[in-house]
XYZ file of C-alpha atoms in Angstrom:
675
model
C 0.012 0.023 -0.003
C 1.162 3.532 -0.692
C 2.510 5.360 2.326
C 2.322 8.906 0.949
C 1.303 11.519 3.470
C -1.980 13.164 2.702
C -2.046 16.513 0.912
C -2.546 19.068 3.687
C -5.070 21.535 2.412
C -4.900 24.754 4.446
C -8.603 25.488 4.199
C -11.316 22.994 5.045
C -13.453 24.623 2.372
C -10.920 23.657 -0.273
C -12.369 21.603 -3.109
C -11.145 18.120 -3.877
C -11.803 16.558 -7.252
C -12.631 12.859 -7.418
C -10.646 10.642 -9.746
C -12.503 8.686 -12.398
C -12.367 4.917 -12.274
C -13.723 2.528 -14.938
C -17.099 2.288 -13.168
C -17.312 5.157 -10.647
C -15.554 8.118 -9.105
C -13.237 7.531 -6.203
C -11.171 9.568 -3.784
C -7.635 8.315 -2.867
C -7.558 7.333 0.800
C -4.494 9.491 1.521
C -5.694 12.683 -0.137
C -6.612 14.434 3.124
C -4.035 14.801 5.898
C -4.548 15.286 9.610
C -3.955 18.606 11.312
C -1.395 18.500 14.089
C -1.520 20.429 17.376
C 0.212 23.798 17.061
C 1.623 25.988 19.828
C -1.588 28.034 20.147
C -3.602 24.815 20.501
C -1.347 23.588 23.302
C -1.596 26.924 25.130
C -5.394 26.978 24.989
C -5.762 23.301 25.978
C -3.289 23.423 28.881
C -4.794 26.711 30.148
C -8.343 25.297 30.178
C -7.256 22.079 31.828
C -5.245 23.985 34.474
C -8.298 26.142 35.274
C -10.460 23.022 35.478
C -8.002 21.219 37.772
C -7.810 24.237 40.078
C -11.622 24.454 40.178
C -11.980 20.762 40.989
C -9.338 20.867 43.715
C -11.118 23.834 45.218
C -14.576 22.214 44.946
C -13.638 18.774 46.292
C -11.386 17.998 49.215
C -9.251 15.208 47.793
C -7.535 14.494 51.116
C -10.855 13.987 52.898
C -10.519 10.489 54.465
C -14.259 9.875 54.203
C -15.010 7.752 51.174
C -17.836 8.789 48.863
C -20.531 6.300 47.984
C -19.132 5.779 44.470
C -15.649 5.045 45.956
C -16.498 2.663 48.779
C -16.861 -0.561 46.846
C -13.786 0.000 44.677
C -11.619 1.066 47.606
C -12.666 -1.957 49.688
C -11.778 -4.243 46.757
C -8.494 -2.389 46.392
C -7.627 -3.261 49.987
C -8.391 -6.914 49.265
C -6.346 -6.741 46.063
C -3.258 -5.411 47.802
C -3.516 -8.100 50.483
C -3.996 -10.940 47.976
C -7.446 -11.887 49.249
C -10.133 -13.282 46.962
C -13.040 -11.018 45.963
C -15.932 -10.986 43.533
C -17.204 -7.920 41.725
C -18.865 -7.014 38.431
C -15.759 -5.614 36.814
C -12.602 -6.985 35.193
C -9.320 -6.616 37.031
C -6.967 -4.194 35.280
C -8.120 -1.049 37.115
C -7.628 -2.669 40.502
C -4.265 -4.054 39.429
C -3.011 -0.625 38.291
C -4.390 1.295 41.262
C -2.885 -1.294 43.659
C 0.578 -0.310 42.428
C 0.112 3.070 44.166
C 0.219 3.548 47.926
C -3.145 3.048 49.633
C -3.647 6.782 50.195
C -7.091 8.156 49.356
C -5.687 11.599 48.486
C -2.999 10.178 46.178
C -5.449 7.845 44.428
C -7.856 10.740 43.833
C -5.018 12.827 42.463
C -4.139 9.978 40.067
C -7.755 9.955 38.827
C -7.572 13.742 38.309
C -4.392 13.323 36.179
C -6.180 10.713 34.050
C -9.219 12.989 33.619
C -6.981 15.898 32.593
C -5.335 13.708 29.966
C -8.807 12.638 28.793
C -9.771 16.315 28.239
C -6.525 16.984 26.382
C -7.168 14.002 24.089
C -10.730 15.186 23.402
C -9.379 18.584 22.356
C -6.599 17.001 20.278
C -9.023 14.600 18.567
C -11.217 17.495 17.428
C -8.240 19.493 16.199
C -6.934 16.360 14.437
C -10.247 16.122 12.611
C -9.998 19.743 11.433
C -12.482 21.248 13.874
C -11.551 24.888 14.549
C -10.027 25.812 17.920
C -13.084 27.624 19.332
C -15.398 24.697 18.739
C -12.783 22.234 20.007
C -12.507 24.293 23.203
C -16.311 24.273 23.481
C -16.289 20.505 23.221
C -13.785 20.228 26.010
C -15.702 22.735 28.149
C -18.912 20.778 27.646
C -17.398 17.652 29.141
C -15.768 19.650 31.979
C -19.163 21.106 33.003
C -20.792 17.702 33.742
C -21.013 16.825 37.425
C -20.631 13.139 36.453
C -17.224 13.887 34.929
C -16.212 16.219 37.738
C -16.926 13.894 40.647
C -15.290 10.936 38.862
C -12.240 13.081 38.185
C -11.430 12.987 41.882
C -12.847 9.593 42.870
C -11.197 6.307 43.626
C -12.876 4.092 41.009
C -12.283 2.756 37.521
C -14.246 5.365 35.597
C -11.432 7.879 35.020
C -9.149 5.150 33.714
C -11.873 3.649 31.569
C -12.759 6.980 29.932
C -9.104 7.803 29.368
C -8.477 4.576 27.412
C -11.759 5.070 25.469
C -10.790 8.596 24.362
C -7.290 7.390 23.543
C -8.766 4.799 21.200
C -10.957 7.398 19.520
C -7.960 9.769 19.164
C -5.696 7.114 17.666
C -8.410 6.004 15.314
C -8.705 9.533 13.890
C -4.918 9.530 13.510
C -5.100 6.088 11.776
C -7.798 7.168 9.357
C -6.154 10.465 8.389
C -2.551 9.326 8.088
C -0.815 7.794 5.076
C 1.964 5.984 6.916
C 2.601 4.339 10.246
C -0.755 2.621 10.121
C 0.538 -0.635 11.559
C 2.045 1.017 14.623
C -1.108 3.078 15.173
C -3.322 -0.020 14.903
C -1.023 -1.822 17.323
C -1.479 0.967 19.902
C -5.235 0.972 19.294
C -5.349 -2.820 19.919
C -3.418 -2.476 23.182
C -5.724 0.288 24.404
C -8.788 -1.689 23.397
C -7.524 -4.643 25.425
C -6.941 -2.303 28.360
C -10.422 -0.818 28.090
C -11.983 -4.289 28.008
C -9.982 -5.252 31.043
C -11.245 -2.240 33.015
C -14.973 -2.473 32.260
C -16.959 -5.079 30.384
C -18.510 -2.297 28.294
C -15.072 -2.184 26.663
C -16.172 -5.170 24.573
C -18.572 -2.728 22.867
C -15.616 -0.456 22.182
C -13.829 -3.375 20.559
C -16.907 -4.071 18.443
C -17.020 -0.375 17.510
C -13.377 -0.427 16.395
C -14.013 -3.483 14.231
C -17.050 -1.879 12.637
C -15.364 1.451 11.832
C -12.259 -0.274 10.577
C -14.261 -2.339 8.124
C -16.286 0.738 7.157
C -13.013 2.601 6.449
C -11.640 -0.390 4.546
C -14.761 -0.736 2.421
C -15.392 2.953 1.718
C -11.893 4.427 1.542
C -9.206 1.810 0.996
C -10.801 -0.724 -1.386
C -12.264 1.877 -3.786
C -8.812 3.514 -4.142
C -7.509 2.230 -7.485
C -4.031 3.314 -6.430
C -3.877 0.516 -3.826
C -2.985 -2.930 -5.128
C -5.100 -5.955 -4.237
C -2.058 -7.452 -2.504
C -1.647 -4.466 -0.184
C -5.358 -4.284 0.526
C -5.426 -7.976 1.531
C -2.303 -7.511 3.627
C -3.751 -4.522 5.510
C -7.186 -6.056 6.035
C -5.842 -9.404 7.311
C -3.020 -8.123 9.537
C -4.996 -5.258 11.047
C -8.107 -7.371 11.616
C -5.978 -9.943 13.417
C -4.456 -7.186 15.549
C -7.930 -6.000 16.523
C -8.915 -9.512 17.584
C -5.867 -11.156 19.039
C -4.210 -8.393 21.068
C -7.296 -7.100 22.968
C -8.460 -10.614 23.812
C -4.940 -11.625 24.831
C -4.667 -8.631 27.206
C -8.051 -9.449 28.708
C -7.033 -13.081 29.267
C -3.596 -12.111 30.598
C -5.008 -9.733 33.204
C -7.451 -12.419 34.287
C -4.674 -15.007 34.511
C -2.533 -12.625 36.593
C -5.482 -11.996 38.910
C -6.344 -15.668 39.417
C -2.756 -16.521 40.231
C -2.473 -13.408 42.432
C -5.117 -14.570 44.899
C -3.209 -16.098 47.821
C -5.834 -16.121 50.573
C -9.412 -17.294 50.829
C -12.128 -14.818 51.685
C -15.322 -16.723 52.652
C -17.427 -13.576 52.287
C -16.973 -13.927 48.509
C -15.680 -17.474 47.985
C -18.936 -18.959 49.278
C -20.434 -17.957 45.923
C -17.887 -19.984 43.952
C -18.022 -23.624 42.964
C -16.347 -26.378 45.001
C -13.722 -26.565 42.267
C -12.834 -22.879 42.684
C -13.031 -23.106 46.460
C -10.584 -25.995 46.486
C -8.197 -23.917 44.385
C -8.373 -21.075 46.880
C -8.479 -22.992 50.159
C -6.004 -25.785 49.599
C -3.067 -23.774 48.315
C -4.002 -24.589 44.712
C -3.578 -28.325 45.274
C -6.132 -31.174 45.080
C -7.804 -32.361 48.285
C -8.517 -35.953 49.403
C -12.126 -36.961 50.002
C -14.092 -40.097 50.827
C -14.937 -41.774 47.550
C -18.404 -42.837 48.692
C -21.490 -41.564 50.498
C -22.973 -43.804 53.204
C -26.426 -43.871 54.695
C -26.439 -41.812 57.873
C -24.073 -39.222 56.395
C -24.776 -35.495 56.715
C -24.642 -33.734 53.343
C -25.348 -30.458 51.597
C -26.930 -30.307 48.145
C -25.492 -27.540 46.023
C -27.408 -26.156 43.041
C -24.874 -25.676 40.275
C -26.804 -23.084 38.281
C -27.094 -20.666 41.199
C -24.380 -18.527 42.706
C -23.858 -19.970 46.151
C -26.734 -22.409 45.678
C -27.154 -24.455 48.873
C -30.454 -26.264 49.416
C -31.870 -25.140 52.767
C -35.024 -25.269 54.840
C -35.904 -22.453 57.266
C -38.080 -22.175 60.335
C -41.037 -20.669 58.496
C -44.029 -21.989 56.577
C -45.562 -21.225 53.188
C -48.485 -18.784 53.521
C -50.565 -20.927 51.149
C -50.375 -24.341 49.410
C -49.238 -27.038 51.846
C -48.404 -24.378 54.496
C -45.412 -26.554 55.482
C -41.807 -25.628 56.163
C -40.223 -23.532 53.419
C -37.412 -24.925 51.275
C -35.196 -22.717 49.094
C -31.686 -22.044 47.821
C -29.394 -19.911 49.945
C -25.924 -18.483 49.504
C -25.099 -19.150 53.161
C -22.203 -21.616 53.240
C -21.920 -24.459 55.789
C -25.006 -23.497 57.732
C -26.873 -26.123 59.741
C -30.021 -25.035 57.911
C -28.399 -26.557 54.775
C -27.680 -29.973 56.352
C -29.651 -33.096 55.405
C -29.209 -36.667 56.635
C -29.270 -39.563 54.128
C -31.693 -42.281 55.235
C -32.463 -45.633 53.546
C -35.925 -46.743 52.424
C -35.467 -50.298 51.189
C -36.041 -52.820 53.989
C -32.845 -54.834 53.453
C -30.736 -51.661 53.341
C -32.391 -50.313 56.465
C -31.739 -53.622 58.258
C -28.048 -53.568 57.258
C -27.698 -50.002 58.562
C -29.391 -50.910 61.838
C -26.924 -53.820 62.202
C -24.083 -51.313 61.978
C -22.992 -52.211 58.490
C -21.518 -49.621 56.175
C -23.851 -49.225 53.215
C -22.961 -46.883 50.392
C -25.533 -44.749 48.593
C -25.883 -45.928 44.990
C -27.354 -43.855 42.249
C -31.051 -44.285 41.341
C -31.773 -46.113 44.624
C -34.581 -44.670 46.839
C -33.646 -42.657 49.904
C -34.983 -39.999 52.275
C -33.494 -36.579 53.028
C -34.146 -35.521 56.620
C -33.490 -31.935 57.589
C -30.946 -32.149 60.398
C -32.086 -29.189 62.457
C -35.859 -29.737 62.384
C -36.048 -33.497 61.795
C -38.520 -32.988 58.940
C -38.381 -34.903 55.633
C -37.895 -33.196 52.290
C -41.105 -33.535 50.313
C -42.616 -32.734 46.902
C -46.425 -32.387 46.883
C -49.017 -31.913 44.169
C -49.941 -28.369 45.253
C -48.730 -25.430 43.188
C -45.832 -23.370 44.523
C -46.985 -20.024 45.979
C -44.812 -17.975 43.575
C -44.638 -19.872 40.255
C -48.227 -21.145 40.525
C -48.059 -23.166 37.270
C -50.128 -26.337 37.075
C -47.045 -28.375 36.140
C -44.966 -27.002 39.051
C -44.972 -28.854 42.375
C -44.199 -27.360 45.766
C -41.140 -28.524 47.706
C -41.256 -28.362 51.500
C -40.202 -30.163 54.658
C -42.864 -32.122 56.525
C -43.421 -34.391 59.550
C -41.067 -34.694 62.508
C -38.120 -36.774 63.679
C -40.306 -39.888 64.084
C -42.015 -39.576 60.691
C -40.886 -42.323 58.255
C -42.412 -40.792 55.157
C -44.407 -41.939 52.149
C -43.831 -41.824 48.410
C -43.821 -37.996 48.277
C -40.873 -38.019 50.691
C -38.882 -40.602 48.738
C -36.072 -39.416 46.439
C -33.259 -40.806 44.350
C -29.943 -39.456 43.038
C -29.430 -39.872 39.295
C -25.809 -39.278 38.280
C -25.704 -37.494 34.929
C -22.073 -38.203 34.147
C -22.041 -41.999 33.968
C -24.210 -45.049 33.249
C -22.843 -47.627 35.676
C -24.605 -48.177 39.006
C -21.636 -47.327 41.180
C -21.967 -45.419 44.500
C -22.471 -41.650 44.304
C -19.208 -39.769 44.732
C -19.253 -36.389 46.561
C -18.174 -33.250 44.656
C -17.143 -35.174 41.556
C -20.607 -36.384 40.462
C -23.278 -34.131 39.014
C -26.695 -35.438 40.009
C -30.411 -34.824 39.505
C -32.579 -35.217 42.568
C -35.829 -36.966 41.555
C -38.964 -37.436 43.618
C -40.418 -40.913 43.343
C -43.993 -40.162 44.455
C -44.623 -37.136 42.207
C -42.238 -38.320 39.431
C -40.639 -34.915 39.202
C -37.154 -33.426 39.366
C -35.910 -30.854 41.862
C -34.879 -27.548 40.327
C -34.441 -23.887 41.118
C -34.518 -20.604 39.200
C -33.615 -16.967 39.893
C -36.801 -15.989 41.740
C -36.413 -14.730 45.291
C -38.942 -15.660 47.968
C -40.752 -12.585 49.385
C -39.449 -11.157 52.630
C -43.040 -10.705 53.824
C -43.216 -14.450 54.497
C -41.617 -13.862 57.899
C -38.456 -15.712 56.955
C -35.547 -15.086 59.322
C -33.124 -13.979 56.630
C -30.202 -14.126 59.016
C -30.471 -17.903 58.720
C -29.969 -17.809 54.953
C -27.582 -14.902 54.407
C -30.403 -12.470 53.468
C -31.323 -14.480 50.425
C -33.661 -17.401 49.661
C -34.409 -18.579 46.109
C -37.452 -20.588 45.096
C -37.150 -24.391 44.700
C -39.786 -26.383 42.830
C -40.239 -29.893 41.486
C -41.229 -30.360 37.845
C -41.674 -33.368 35.587
C -39.745 -31.930 32.611
C -37.203 -29.768 34.394
C -34.724 -27.582 32.508
C -31.575 -29.726 32.589
C -29.143 -26.950 33.579
C -31.418 -25.784 36.412
C -31.833 -29.252 37.871
C -28.185 -30.138 38.398
C -26.835 -30.565 41.921
C -23.648 -31.588 43.610
C -23.327 -33.512 46.872
C -21.056 -31.963 49.502
C -20.130 -34.326 52.329
C -20.364 -32.568 55.696
C -19.822 -35.618 57.900
C -19.671 -39.243 56.834
C -21.550 -41.884 58.765
C -18.312 -43.673 59.667
C -15.051 -42.190 60.802
C -12.919 -45.216 59.786
C -10.696 -44.595 56.764
C -12.102 -46.029 53.576
C -11.236 -45.539 49.939
C -10.222 -41.963 49.123
C -9.899 -40.009 45.920
C -8.331 -36.720 44.876
C -10.516 -33.757 43.882
C -9.623 -32.683 41.268
C -7.772 -35.711 39.989
C -4.256 -36.220 41.415
C -2.755 -36.009 37.956
C -4.889 -33.043 36.910
C -3.789 -29.522 37.687
C -6.347 -26.760 37.989
C -7.400 -25.586 34.542
C -7.188 -21.837 33.938
C -9.941 -22.067 31.327
C -12.336 -23.555 33.910
C -11.360 -21.017 36.600
C -11.583 -18.139 34.129
C -14.975 -19.159 32.796
C -16.391 -19.428 36.302
C -15.062 -16.122 37.541
C -16.547 -14.295 34.511
C -19.933 -15.962 34.892
C -20.027 -15.300 38.626
C -19.023 -11.664 38.100
C -22.061 -11.176 35.851
C -24.320 -12.778 38.440
C -22.766 -11.232 41.514
C -24.758 -7.977 41.594
C -27.953 -9.915 42.361
C -26.401 -11.588 45.403
C -23.788 -9.231 46.809
C -25.150 -6.098 48.475
C -23.775 -2.739 47.454
C -21.564 -1.027 49.991
C -21.903 2.585 50.873
C -24.357 4.629 52.930
C -25.465 7.408 50.606
C -28.636 7.105 48.616
C -28.186 7.438 44.864
C -30.930 8.833 42.604
C -31.156 6.414 39.727
C -32.501 7.290 36.336
C -34.098 4.575 34.239
C -31.913 3.333 31.405
C -34.372 4.480 28.740
C -34.180 8.082 30.073
C -30.391 8.319 30.217
C -29.997 10.398 27.003
C -32.614 12.879 28.199
C -32.053 13.277 31.916
C -29.041 14.088 34.057
C -28.522 14.643 37.759
C -27.257 18.211 37.114
C -29.452 21.093 38.205
C -27.789 23.741 36.035
C -29.995 24.491 33.004
C -27.003 24.941 30.667
C -25.470 21.660 31.703
C -28.811 19.935 31.161
C -28.848 21.214 27.572
C -25.250 20.173 27.052
C -26.350 16.703 28.093
C -29.284 16.870 25.659
C -27.020 18.073 22.794
C -25.594 14.543 22.606
C -28.914 12.923 21.670
C -29.929 15.910 19.535
C -26.864 15.399 17.301
C -27.697 11.700 16.948
C -31.255 12.460 15.889
C -30.130 15.141 13.390
C -27.576 12.882 11.746
C -30.059 9.976 11.513
C -32.607 12.330 9.964
C -30.025 13.707 7.508
C -28.968 10.233 6.411
C -32.598 9.207 5.882
C -33.094 12.244 3.603
C -29.914 11.285 1.666
C -31.157 7.716 1.221
C -34.611 8.825 0.069
C -33.227 11.358 -2.408
C -30.547 9.032 -3.884
C -30.879 8.429 -7.575
C -29.067 5.228 -8.688
C -29.588 6.092 -12.371
C -27.870 9.467 -12.308
C -24.950 9.824 -14.688
C -21.425 10.130 -13.329
C -19.597 13.377 -13.806
C -15.909 13.279 -14.598
C -15.501 16.598 -12.859
C -17.242 15.715 -9.631
C -15.865 17.597 -6.613
C -16.475 17.857 -2.888
C -15.332 19.850 0.122
C -12.850 18.534 2.667
C -15.118 19.211 5.626
C -17.904 17.163 4.010
C -15.679 14.127 3.554
C -14.453 14.287 7.137
C -17.970 14.751 8.507
C -19.238 11.757 6.533
C -16.675 9.527 8.220
C -16.855 10.843 11.759
C -20.667 10.994 11.782
C -20.901 7.270 11.035
C -18.219 6.474 13.622
C -19.906 8.525 16.334
C -23.348 7.179 15.494
C -22.152 3.567 15.737
C -20.215 4.319 18.945
C -23.212 5.958 20.610
C -25.550 3.079 19.660
C -23.270 0.201 20.709
C -22.324 1.678 24.089
C -25.955 2.501 24.875
C -27.583 -0.614 23.449
C -25.683 -2.932 25.795
C -27.249 -1.213 28.814
C -30.676 -1.213 27.187
C -30.333 -5.003 27.105
C -29.492 -4.937 30.821
C -32.287 -2.524 31.683
C -33.652 -4.857 34.361
C -30.346 -5.058 36.202
C -30.105 -3.387 39.580
C -27.618 -0.624 40.327
C -27.155 0.763 36.829
C -26.798 4.516 37.119
C -26.518 7.237 34.509
C -22.689 7.287 34.770
C -22.701 4.220 32.522
C -24.121 6.424 29.732
C -21.016 8.646 29.639
C -19.240 6.757 26.795
C -22.366 7.165 24.637
C -22.635 10.801 25.661
C -19.023 11.248 24.632
C -19.686 9.916 21.106
C -22.834 12.020 20.853
C -21.087 15.189 22.102
C -18.183 14.727 19.673
C -20.771 14.347 16.935
C -22.475 17.575 18.080
C -19.188 19.465 17.795
C -18.580 17.954 14.328
C -22.095 19.015 13.390
C -21.478 22.599 14.506
C -18.222 22.547 12.561
C -20.074 21.317 9.477
C -22.636 24.137 9.720
C -19.824 26.647 10.327
C -18.101 25.713 7.067
C -21.435 25.529 5.232
C -22.431 29.030 6.368
C -20.579 30.861 9.110
C -23.750 32.767 10.102
C -25.543 29.495 10.893
C -23.827 29.279 14.311
C -25.577 32.452 15.465
C -28.398 30.180 16.563
C -26.201 28.909 19.471
C -25.843 32.219 21.360
C -29.476 33.070 20.593
C -30.531 29.748 22.078
C -28.422 30.343 25.206
C -29.865 33.822 25.698
C -33.422 32.447 25.418
C -32.586 29.808 28.050
C -31.175 32.530 30.326
C -34.300 34.658 29.924
C -36.646 31.723 30.564
C -34.869 30.687 33.732
C -34.631 34.074 35.453
């Protein structure tokens, strides 16, 4: 591919003539060059950032030892990170890893965030200058972001937002450099890929930034590189393959690397969080990353826990409360409380010959698919499935699960169960931890299962018994396979004598990073529903659908700056619709077709900003039912929309300089209306 620098036209209103190909006009990809930052640009940018920093330091006391609500969770995790203790949170690990390098000083950490925010503002200004936006409008774009309380408070907060926004703006800046430069594209794309990987490793929304980069790269390839007849097919193929691989391999490698570093970094167990992890992960944490030895069999009379594999935590428990309707018997549910006596059940035989052997003191293993009873250790009641509908699900095909009777009750068919091992066919004894089982009721011919529905607190459940959480358990004939899988955890075997042991995991099998990594990611996505938010301040949340239209700022001008983001999106969509409707595919080509520089640049950046706004907002629209999402998550979309707004003003300015008079008129009207 040619590596000629673009022709640097001094005036954005300069006319560029298309070159005529055999079938259509085309514009060489390197015809337009970027504009570099000049001395006057640096003076303006540094002056504005210095004023902003002084204002923020005066407004917020960065050495105040009291943590703000939006800092508490991150800071607590940072303490755990520095001490090597395990934790679980809905965020990747890079931000914690980088912040943990610094001393654990609140003032210093806030100052670090302010430095990152200042660099973010500088990059916003530089990106606009690079794209040939005039200095006044570029300054206005930077001032718009400065004015937002969301940006201000996060500029001096100990959390991942400042770092995330810095890497995002760095990607946007480098992409403009990549698109407008004729040489050094490989190095620029390499830097973009590294920053994309960093952004993904700071917040999961960074995966949308990666998707955005792939979309705009292919858009640039299809609309600017491929149509250029001056580029050979060989060079086009080379660029498209190598740069696409960079965009895929490097970001994902960085994400995996930071996860690997974190998983190996954890040295100490933290039951507050590890109780939510699988037995496999718990063994990794609690046994110095070595396998443990366990009894290879379960025996009648043993005390066990049944762990639901599809739930985070997931221990089957019965509490000292009754259903308000249905059978009105003792409630059964899934809790995240680990090793609680409310989770303990005793295995009892049903078959006469087995019961006789147990009474004679013989050691009888529990075999799969053989009938048994599960007696709740604390209350002496038997686990039961009845034909009444559960009080919450209330489907005709759902059956209620409860505990019934007392210590002397021997049970009937509805209290008879069997363990079906899903991982093998032979009728060998059930093995704790290693075997995945389904718990089937013999009387009702249904399978035990659970789903993500919490039992109401108004049922007078003592939530202290179940770690403030109890999830519905039902029995159903055709249960969803994944939601009906359990694992047996041996609490105490019926006999203390040493019998056959086995290693878990296998003695010759080391812990697999892929398995640990997959689990930690899945549990991170689920953790918000189970782990309470720390902090004492109340936060006013705005519904996800209202994010583009509402902000927590009271200042009328700031509110309209916030609205300008969505206004620019609507105007560009409307303009593109008009272009599509008015397009005439049968019009004849003109050999002398020309265009203006500012129009070409606006065409590219408008598509890029439109795609960026949509992708970063759409992902939260899909999560609109999630708890704890606040309007701060909209900032990346706002950033794309606000950049588009500045590009739009720049477009109108070059089209007709008098068109921008509408901006001060609008501001004066707002001032008059809000007197």
